[in-house]
Coordinates of C-alpha atoms in Angstrom, one line a residue:
M4 CA 14.3 -67.0 60.7
K5 CA 10.0 -67.5 59.6
K6 CA 9.2 -69.3 57.1
L7 CA 6.5 -68.5 55.1
R8 CA 5.4 -70.7 52.3
G9 CA 3.3 -69.8 49.1
I10 CA 1.5 -71.5 45.4
T11 CA 1.7 -69.6 42.8
W12 CA 0.9 -70.5 39.5
A13 CA 3.9 -71.8 36.8
H14 CA 4.3 -69.6 34.3
S15 CA 6.5 -65.5 34.4
R16 CA 3.2 -63.8 34.7
G17 CA 2.4 -66.1 38.0
F18 CA 6.2 -67.2 39.7
T19 CA 9.5 -65.0 38.6
S20 CA 6.9 -61.5 39.2
I21 CA 6.8 -63.5 43.1
V22 CA 9.6 -64.6 43.5
A23 CA 11.3 -61.2 42.9
V24 CA 9.2 -59.5 45.2
S25 CA 9.8 -62.0 48.3
Q26 CA 13.5 -61.8 47.3
R27 CA 13.6 -58.5 47.7
Y28 CA 11.0 -58.0 50.6
S29 CA 13.3 -60.9 52.8
E30 CA 16.9 -58.4 52.0
L31 CA 14.9 -56.3 54.2
Y32 CA 13.2 -58.1 56.5
P33 CA 16.6 -60.5 56.7
N34 CA 14.2 -63.0 59.5
V35 CA 11.5 -63.7 56.7
D36 CA 11.9 -66.2 54.1
I37 CA 9.2 -66.8 52.1
V38 CA 9.0 -69.8 49.7
W39 CA 7.7 -70.0 46.6
E40 CA 5.6 -73.9 44.6
K41 CA 3.8 -73.5 41.1
R42 CA 1.5 -75.4 40.1
S43 CA -0.3 -75.5 36.0
L44 CA -2.7 -73.2 34.9
Q45 CA -5.5 -76.2 34.8
E46 CA -4.3 -77.0 38.7
F47 CA -4.7 -73.5 39.3
A48 CA -8.2 -73.0 38.3
D49 CA -9.5 -76.9 39.9
A50 CA -7.4 -76.9 42.9
P51 CA -9.6 -76.6 45.8
V52 CA -8.2 -73.3 48.2
E53 CA -10.0 -74.2 51.1
K54 CA -6.5 -77.6 51.1
L55 CA -4.2 -75.2 49.9
A56 CA -4.9 -73.1 52.8
E57 CA -4.1 -75.9 55.4
T58 CA -0.6 -76.3 53.8
Y59 CA 0.3 -72.5 52.9
D60 CA 0.5 -68.9 54.3
L61 CA 1.3 -67.0 51.4
L62 CA -1.5 -68.3 48.2
I63 CA -2.5 -66.6 44.5
I64 CA -5.5 -67.4 43.7
D65 CA -8.8 -67.2 41.3
H66 CA -11.9 -64.2 42.6
P67 CA -14.9 -67.3 41.9
W68 CA -13.2 -68.1 45.1
A69 CA -14.1 -65.4 47.0
G70 CA -17.6 -66.7 48.0
F71 CA -16.4 -70.1 49.3
A72 CA -13.7 -68.3 50.8
A73 CA -15.6 -66.1 53.0
K74 CA -18.7 -69.0 53.9
H75 CA -15.8 -70.7 55.4
K76 CA -13.3 -67.8 56.4
I77 CA -10.5 -70.1 54.8
L78 CA -8.8 -66.8 53.9
L79 CA -7.7 -63.7 56.3
P80 CA -10.4 -61.3 56.3
L81 CA -8.0 -58.3 54.4
Q82 CA -10.4 -55.5 55.7
E83 CA -9.5 -56.6 59.3
H84 CA -5.8 -56.5 59.2
L85 CA -5.1 -53.7 56.6
S86 CA -6.2 -50.2 57.3
E87 CA -8.5 -48.2 55.9
E88 CA -6.6 -45.6 53.9
Y89 CA -5.2 -48.2 51.6
L90 CA -7.7 -50.7 51.0
K91 CA -9.2 -47.6 49.7
D92 CA -6.6 -46.3 46.8
Q93 CA -6.7 -50.5 46.5
A94 CA -10.2 -49.7 45.2
D95 CA -9.7 -46.1 43.8
N96 CA -7.0 -47.5 41.7
S97 CA -8.2 -50.8 40.9
V98 CA -8.2 -51.9 36.6
G99 CA -11.8 -52.9 36.5
A100 CA -13.4 -54.8 39.1
S101 CA -10.2 -56.7 39.9
Y102 CA -10.3 -55.4 43.2
I103 CA -13.4 -55.9 44.2
S104 CA -13.4 -59.0 43.6
Y105 CA -11.6 -60.5 46.4
N106 CA -14.6 -58.8 48.0
F107 CA -17.7 -61.0 48.6
D108 CA -20.4 -59.3 51.3
G109 CA -17.5 -57.1 52.9
Y110 CA -15.1 -59.9 53.2
Q111 CA -11.6 -58.9 51.4
S112 CA -10.2 -62.3 50.8
A113 CA -7.6 -61.1 48.9
L114 CA -5.5 -58.2 47.2
A115 CA -5.2 -57.8 43.2
I116 CA -2.2 -58.0 42.5
D117 CA -2.4 -58.8 39.1
A118 CA -5.0 -58.0 36.2
A119 CA -6.2 -59.6 33.4
T120 CA -9.6 -60.5 30.9
P121 CA -9.4 -62.0 27.6
I122 CA -7.7 -59.4 24.7
A123 CA -7.1 -59.6 21.3
V124 CA -3.6 -59.8 20.3
Y125 CA -1.9 -60.5 16.9
R126 CA 1.6 -60.6 15.3
P127 CA 2.6 -57.1 14.2
D128 CA 4.7 -58.6 11.0
Y129 CA 1.8 -60.3 9.6
F130 CA -0.5 -56.4 9.8
K131 CA 2.1 -54.2 8.5
D132 CA 0.1 -54.0 5.2
K133 CA -3.5 -55.7 6.4
K134 CA -5.9 -54.2 8.7
V135 CA -6.9 -55.6 11.9
P136 CA -10.0 -56.7 12.6
E137 CA -12.1 -54.0 14.6
T138 CA -16.1 -55.9 14.0
F139 CA -16.4 -59.7 14.9
E140 CA -17.6 -60.6 11.2
E141 CA -14.6 -58.7 10.4
V142 CA -12.9 -61.3 13.2
L143 CA -15.2 -64.3 10.6
D144 CA -13.5 -63.2 7.3
L145 CA -9.7 -63.0 8.8
A146 CA -10.1 -66.5 10.3
K147 CA -11.2 -67.8 6.8
K148 CA -8.3 -67.6 5.9
G149 CA -7.4 -69.9 8.5
V150 CA -4.6 -67.8 10.7
V151 CA -7.2 -67.1 13.7
A152 CA -7.3 -69.2 16.9
Y153 CA -7.6 -69.1 20.8
A154 CA -7.8 -70.6 23.6
G155 CA -9.7 -73.8 23.2
I156 CA -10.0 -76.0 27.2
P157 CA -13.3 -76.2 28.5
I158 CA -12.6 -73.3 30.9
N159 CA -12.0 -70.9 28.2
L160 CA -14.8 -71.7 25.7
L161 CA -16.8 -71.2 29.1
M162 CA -15.5 -67.7 29.5
D163 CA -16.5 -67.0 25.2
F164 CA -19.7 -68.1 26.2
Y165 CA -20.4 -65.8 28.7
M166 CA -18.7 -62.4 26.6
F167 CA -20.7 -63.3 24.4
A168 CA -24.7 -63.6 26.3
D169 CA -22.9 -60.3 27.8
N170 CA -23.9 -59.1 24.4
M171 CA -26.6 -61.3 22.7
A172 CA -28.8 -62.8 25.8
E173 CA -32.5 -61.6 26.8
K174 CA -31.8 -63.3 30.6
F175 CA -28.2 -64.5 31.8
F176 CA -27.3 -65.2 35.2
T177 CA -30.6 -64.9 36.5
D178 CA -32.6 -66.2 39.8
D179 CA -34.1 -69.2 37.3
C180 CA -31.8 -69.4 34.5
M181 CA -28.4 -69.0 34.0
I182 CA -29.2 -68.0 29.9
D183 CA -32.8 -68.0 28.1
E184 CA -33.2 -71.0 26.0
E185 CA -33.1 -69.2 22.6
S186 CA -30.3 -66.5 23.3
G187 CA -28.2 -69.2 24.7
C188 CA -28.5 -71.8 21.3
K189 CA -27.8 -68.1 18.9
V190 CA -24.5 -67.7 21.3
L191 CA -23.5 -71.6 20.7
E192 CA -24.5 -71.0 17.2
K193 CA -21.9 -67.9 17.0
M194 CA -19.1 -69.7 18.8
R195 CA -19.7 -72.4 16.6
E196 CA -19.7 -71.1 13.6
L197 CA -16.6 -69.0 14.4
A198 CA -14.6 -72.7 15.6
S199 CA -15.3 -73.6 12.0
Y200 CA -13.1 -71.7 10.8
C201 CA -9.6 -72.3 13.3
P202 CA -7.3 -75.0 13.2
K203 CA -8.7 -77.9 15.4
E204 CA -6.0 -78.1 17.6
M205 CA -7.4 -74.9 19.7
F206 CA -9.2 -77.1 21.2
N207 CA -6.4 -78.4 23.0
W208 CA -5.2 -74.9 23.7
D209 CA -5.3 -72.5 26.9
P210 CA -4.3 -69.0 26.6
I211 CA -0.7 -69.5 27.5
S212 CA -0.4 -72.1 24.2
V213 CA -2.0 -69.8 22.0
H214 CA 0.3 -67.1 22.8
E215 CA 3.1 -69.6 23.0
T216 CA 2.3 -70.9 19.7
M217 CA 1.8 -67.2 18.1
S218 CA 5.4 -65.2 19.1
S219 CA 7.7 -68.9 18.0
E220 CA 5.8 -69.8 14.9
D221 CA 4.1 -68.8 11.3
K222 CA 0.8 -70.0 11.2
I223 CA -2.0 -68.5 13.5
Y224 CA -1.2 -64.1 13.5
Y225 CA -4.4 -63.2 15.0
C226 CA -6.8 -63.9 18.3
P227 CA -9.7 -62.6 18.8
F228 CA -10.1 -62.8 22.3
A229 CA -7.4 -64.8 25.1
Y230 CA -6.5 -63.3 28.7
G231 CA -3.9 -61.5 27.4
Y232 CA 0.6 -61.9 28.8
T233 CA 1.7 -58.7 28.5
N234 CA 5.4 -60.9 28.1
Y235 CA 4.8 -61.9 24.7
S236 CA 5.3 -58.3 24.5
R237 CA 8.3 -57.8 25.4
R238 CA 11.6 -57.6 24.5
G239 CA 13.7 -61.1 24.9
Y240 CA 10.9 -63.5 25.7
A241 CA 10.2 -65.0 22.4
K242 CA 10.9 -65.0 19.2
Y243 CA 8.0 -62.6 17.5
F244 CA 6.3 -59.9 19.5
L245 CA 3.0 -60.3 20.0
K246 CA 0.8 -56.6 20.4
A247 CA -2.2 -56.1 22.2
C248 CA -5.1 -54.6 21.6
D249 CA -8.7 -54.0 22.6
V250 CA -11.5 -57.3 21.8
V251 CA -13.9 -56.1 18.3
S252 CA -18.0 -54.8 18.5
L253 CA -20.5 -57.2 17.4
N254 CA -24.0 -55.6 17.0
G255 CA -22.5 -52.1 17.0
T256 CA -21.3 -52.4 21.1
P257 CA -17.6 -53.9 22.2
L258 CA -17.7 -57.4 23.7
H259 CA -17.3 -57.6 27.3
T260 CA -14.5 -60.2 27.5
V261 CA -14.5 -62.6 31.7
L262 CA -12.3 -60.7 34.1
G263 CA -9.9 -62.6 35.6
G264 CA -6.3 -62.1 37.1
T265 CA -5.0 -63.3 40.5
G266 CA -5.0 -62.4 44.0
L267 CA -2.9 -62.1 47.1
A268 CA -4.1 -64.2 49.7
V269 CA -3.3 -65.3 53.3
S270 CA -4.6 -68.4 55.0
A271 CA -6.5 -67.9 58.0
K272 CA -4.2 -70.9 59.3
T273 CA -0.9 -69.2 59.1
K274 CA 1.5 -68.9 62.1
Y275 CA 3.1 -65.7 60.7
L276 CA -0.5 -63.5 60.8
D277 CA 1.8 -59.9 60.9
E278 CA 4.5 -61.2 58.8
A279 CA 2.0 -62.5 56.0
V280 CA -0.9 -59.5 55.3
D281 CA 2.6 -56.6 55.3
F282 CA 4.0 -59.1 52.9
A283 CA 0.7 -58.8 50.9
A284 CA 0.7 -55.2 51.4
Y285 CA 4.0 -54.6 50.2
A286 CA 3.6 -56.8 47.0
A287 CA 0.5 -54.9 46.6
S288 CA 2.2 -51.7 46.9
P289 CA 1.8 -49.1 43.6
E290 CA 5.1 -48.7 43.8
I291 CA 6.3 -52.1 44.1
Q292 CA 3.5 -53.0 41.4
K293 CA 4.9 -50.8 39.0
T294 CA 9.0 -51.7 39.1
L295 CA 10.0 -55.2 40.8
F296 CA 7.1 -56.8 39.5
F297 CA 6.8 -55.4 36.4
D298 CA 10.2 -56.0 35.8
N299 CA 10.2 -59.8 36.8
G300 CA 7.4 -60.6 34.4
G301 CA 4.0 -59.7 36.5
Q302 CA 1.0 -57.9 35.1
P303 CA 0.3 -56.0 37.5
G304 CA -2.9 -55.0 39.4
H305 CA -2.4 -51.5 40.2
R306 CA -4.3 -48.9 38.3
A307 CA -0.8 -46.8 39.1
A308 CA 1.3 -49.2 36.9
W309 CA -0.9 -49.7 33.9
L310 CA -0.4 -45.9 33.1
D311 CA 3.3 -45.8 33.5
E312 CA 5.1 -44.5 30.8
E313 CA 8.4 -46.8 31.4
N314 CA 5.6 -49.6 32.0
N315 CA 4.3 -49.3 28.3
R316 CA 6.7 -48.0 26.1
R317 CA 8.8 -51.3 27.5
S318 CA 4.7 -53.2 26.6
M319 CA 4.5 -51.4 23.1
D320 CA 1.4 -49.9 25.2
F321 CA 0.2 -53.5 26.2
F322 CA -1.7 -51.7 29.1
K323 CA -2.7 -48.6 27.6
D324 CA -4.2 -50.7 25.0
T325 CA -6.1 -53.4 26.7
L326 CA -7.4 -50.6 29.4
Y327 CA -10.4 -50.6 28.0
T328 CA -11.4 -54.0 27.8
L329 CA -10.1 -54.8 31.2
D330 CA -12.6 -51.7 32.5
H331 CA -15.7 -52.7 30.9
S332 CA -15.2 -56.7 31.5
Y333 CA -17.6 -59.0 33.0
L334 CA -17.6 -59.8 36.9
R335 CA -18.6 -63.7 36.8
P336 CA -21.1 -65.4 39.7
R337 CA -18.6 -66.1 42.8
Y338 CA -21.2 -67.2 44.8
S339 CA -20.3 -70.4 47.1
G340 CA -22.0 -73.1 44.9
Y341 CA -20.2 -71.1 41.5
L342 CA -17.3 -73.5 41.1
D343 CA -19.4 -76.4 40.7
F344 CA -21.2 -74.9 37.6
Q345 CA -17.9 -73.4 36.1
D346 CA -16.0 -76.9 36.6
N347 CA -18.6 -78.4 34.6
A348 CA -20.5 -76.3 32.2
G349 CA -17.1 -75.7 30.0
D350 CA -17.5 -79.6 29.1
F351 CA -21.3 -78.8 27.4
V352 CA -19.7 -75.7 25.3
R353 CA -16.6 -77.3 24.2
D354 CA -18.4 -80.4 23.0
Y355 CA -21.5 -78.0 21.2
V356 CA -18.7 -76.0 19.7
M357 CA -16.7 -79.0 18.3
N358 CA -19.1 -81.6 17.2
G359 CA -22.9 -79.8 16.9
G360 CA -25.7 -81.9 17.9
D361 CA -28.6 -80.3 19.8
P362 CA -28.3 -77.0 21.6
K363 CA -31.5 -76.6 23.1
K364 CA -30.0 -79.7 25.3
T365 CA -26.7 -78.5 25.1
I366 CA -28.7 -74.9 27.5
C367 CA -30.9 -77.5 29.1
K368 CA -27.8 -78.9 30.5
M369 CA -26.3 -76.3 31.3
N370 CA -29.2 -74.2 33.1
E371 CA -30.4 -77.8 35.3
L372 CA -25.9 -77.7 36.0
Y373 CA -27.0 -73.8 36.9
L374 CA -29.6 -74.6 39.4
R375 CA -27.9 -77.8 40.8
S376 CA -25.3 -75.3 42.0
K377 CA -26.7 -72.3 43.3
G378 CA -29.1 -75.2 45.5
E379 CA -26.7 -77.0 47.1
K380 CA -24.9 -76.5 50.5
H381 CA -21.9 -75.5 49.8

């Protein structure tokens, strides 16, 4: 018996989906047993992949690790172990930039088995006789009624900052600055304006908390942008259904939210290379993605699953109604030192959005942190 260990994250979308696929794989190949462990959403964002790769054969990872993984060779270069035909299918059927997000300078560190970006989500029962917002101004009007919230922890506010910056900034992630001062200040003011109409407890919420609150309590009925979870649009998962849709426009242009999702990677130190690679290819295949993976709570990364009529029927058209936002989502930087910036910059954004202050100082701190992250050796 060859026993492989895997690490994923603690939500049905991330855990039961891959466990179910692994169970079926073991039934097909009885000499292979795959055991998965899980970590919280915050640990998923924070845990160093290089440490996990020493312990686990299979890893569910976030794509900002791609540059670090390519530089330090901690994950298997899948382009050397999977056929050109297979990888072409993955690339051609990517949801947005999901597939290429794990490719850094030609080094394919993972396969996109899960696709996500912040989308709008709402309680359809509340909007039976009301118009769902289509513009940011309409979001502000609705927020003034006290029924709007979104994820307010540092990492998610930083992703919101990117979203607004992509729409409003003159300079954004250039060689000499993360954002120009004037644009950065405007972004912070726009974010603070919306937050001022929302409940303060949201500053402790991640996207799961937003979905859980909306689907179980009668106080928040609309979220303008949160990483989507098809689970809450399915029968039996929560008390109230949530309907997902594309995000609103700002300045006449649809907002580009920041690509998320997860990839399935193989540790470069695995003792069972052939089995681990074969399982990764199985889990990311179109047939498994649109059946077993979705059936057990997953949010697939293969486009065939997003276009599948049955999957849409069972999720209130979650996939069809958010695909535009996914396809136009913003791909954040992935250079080797980027995560030093991401892990800390959100604190500056959150402090300003919560408490106000001098926006120029906040932008200055973010730009200094960005330049340090690019200059340090990682």
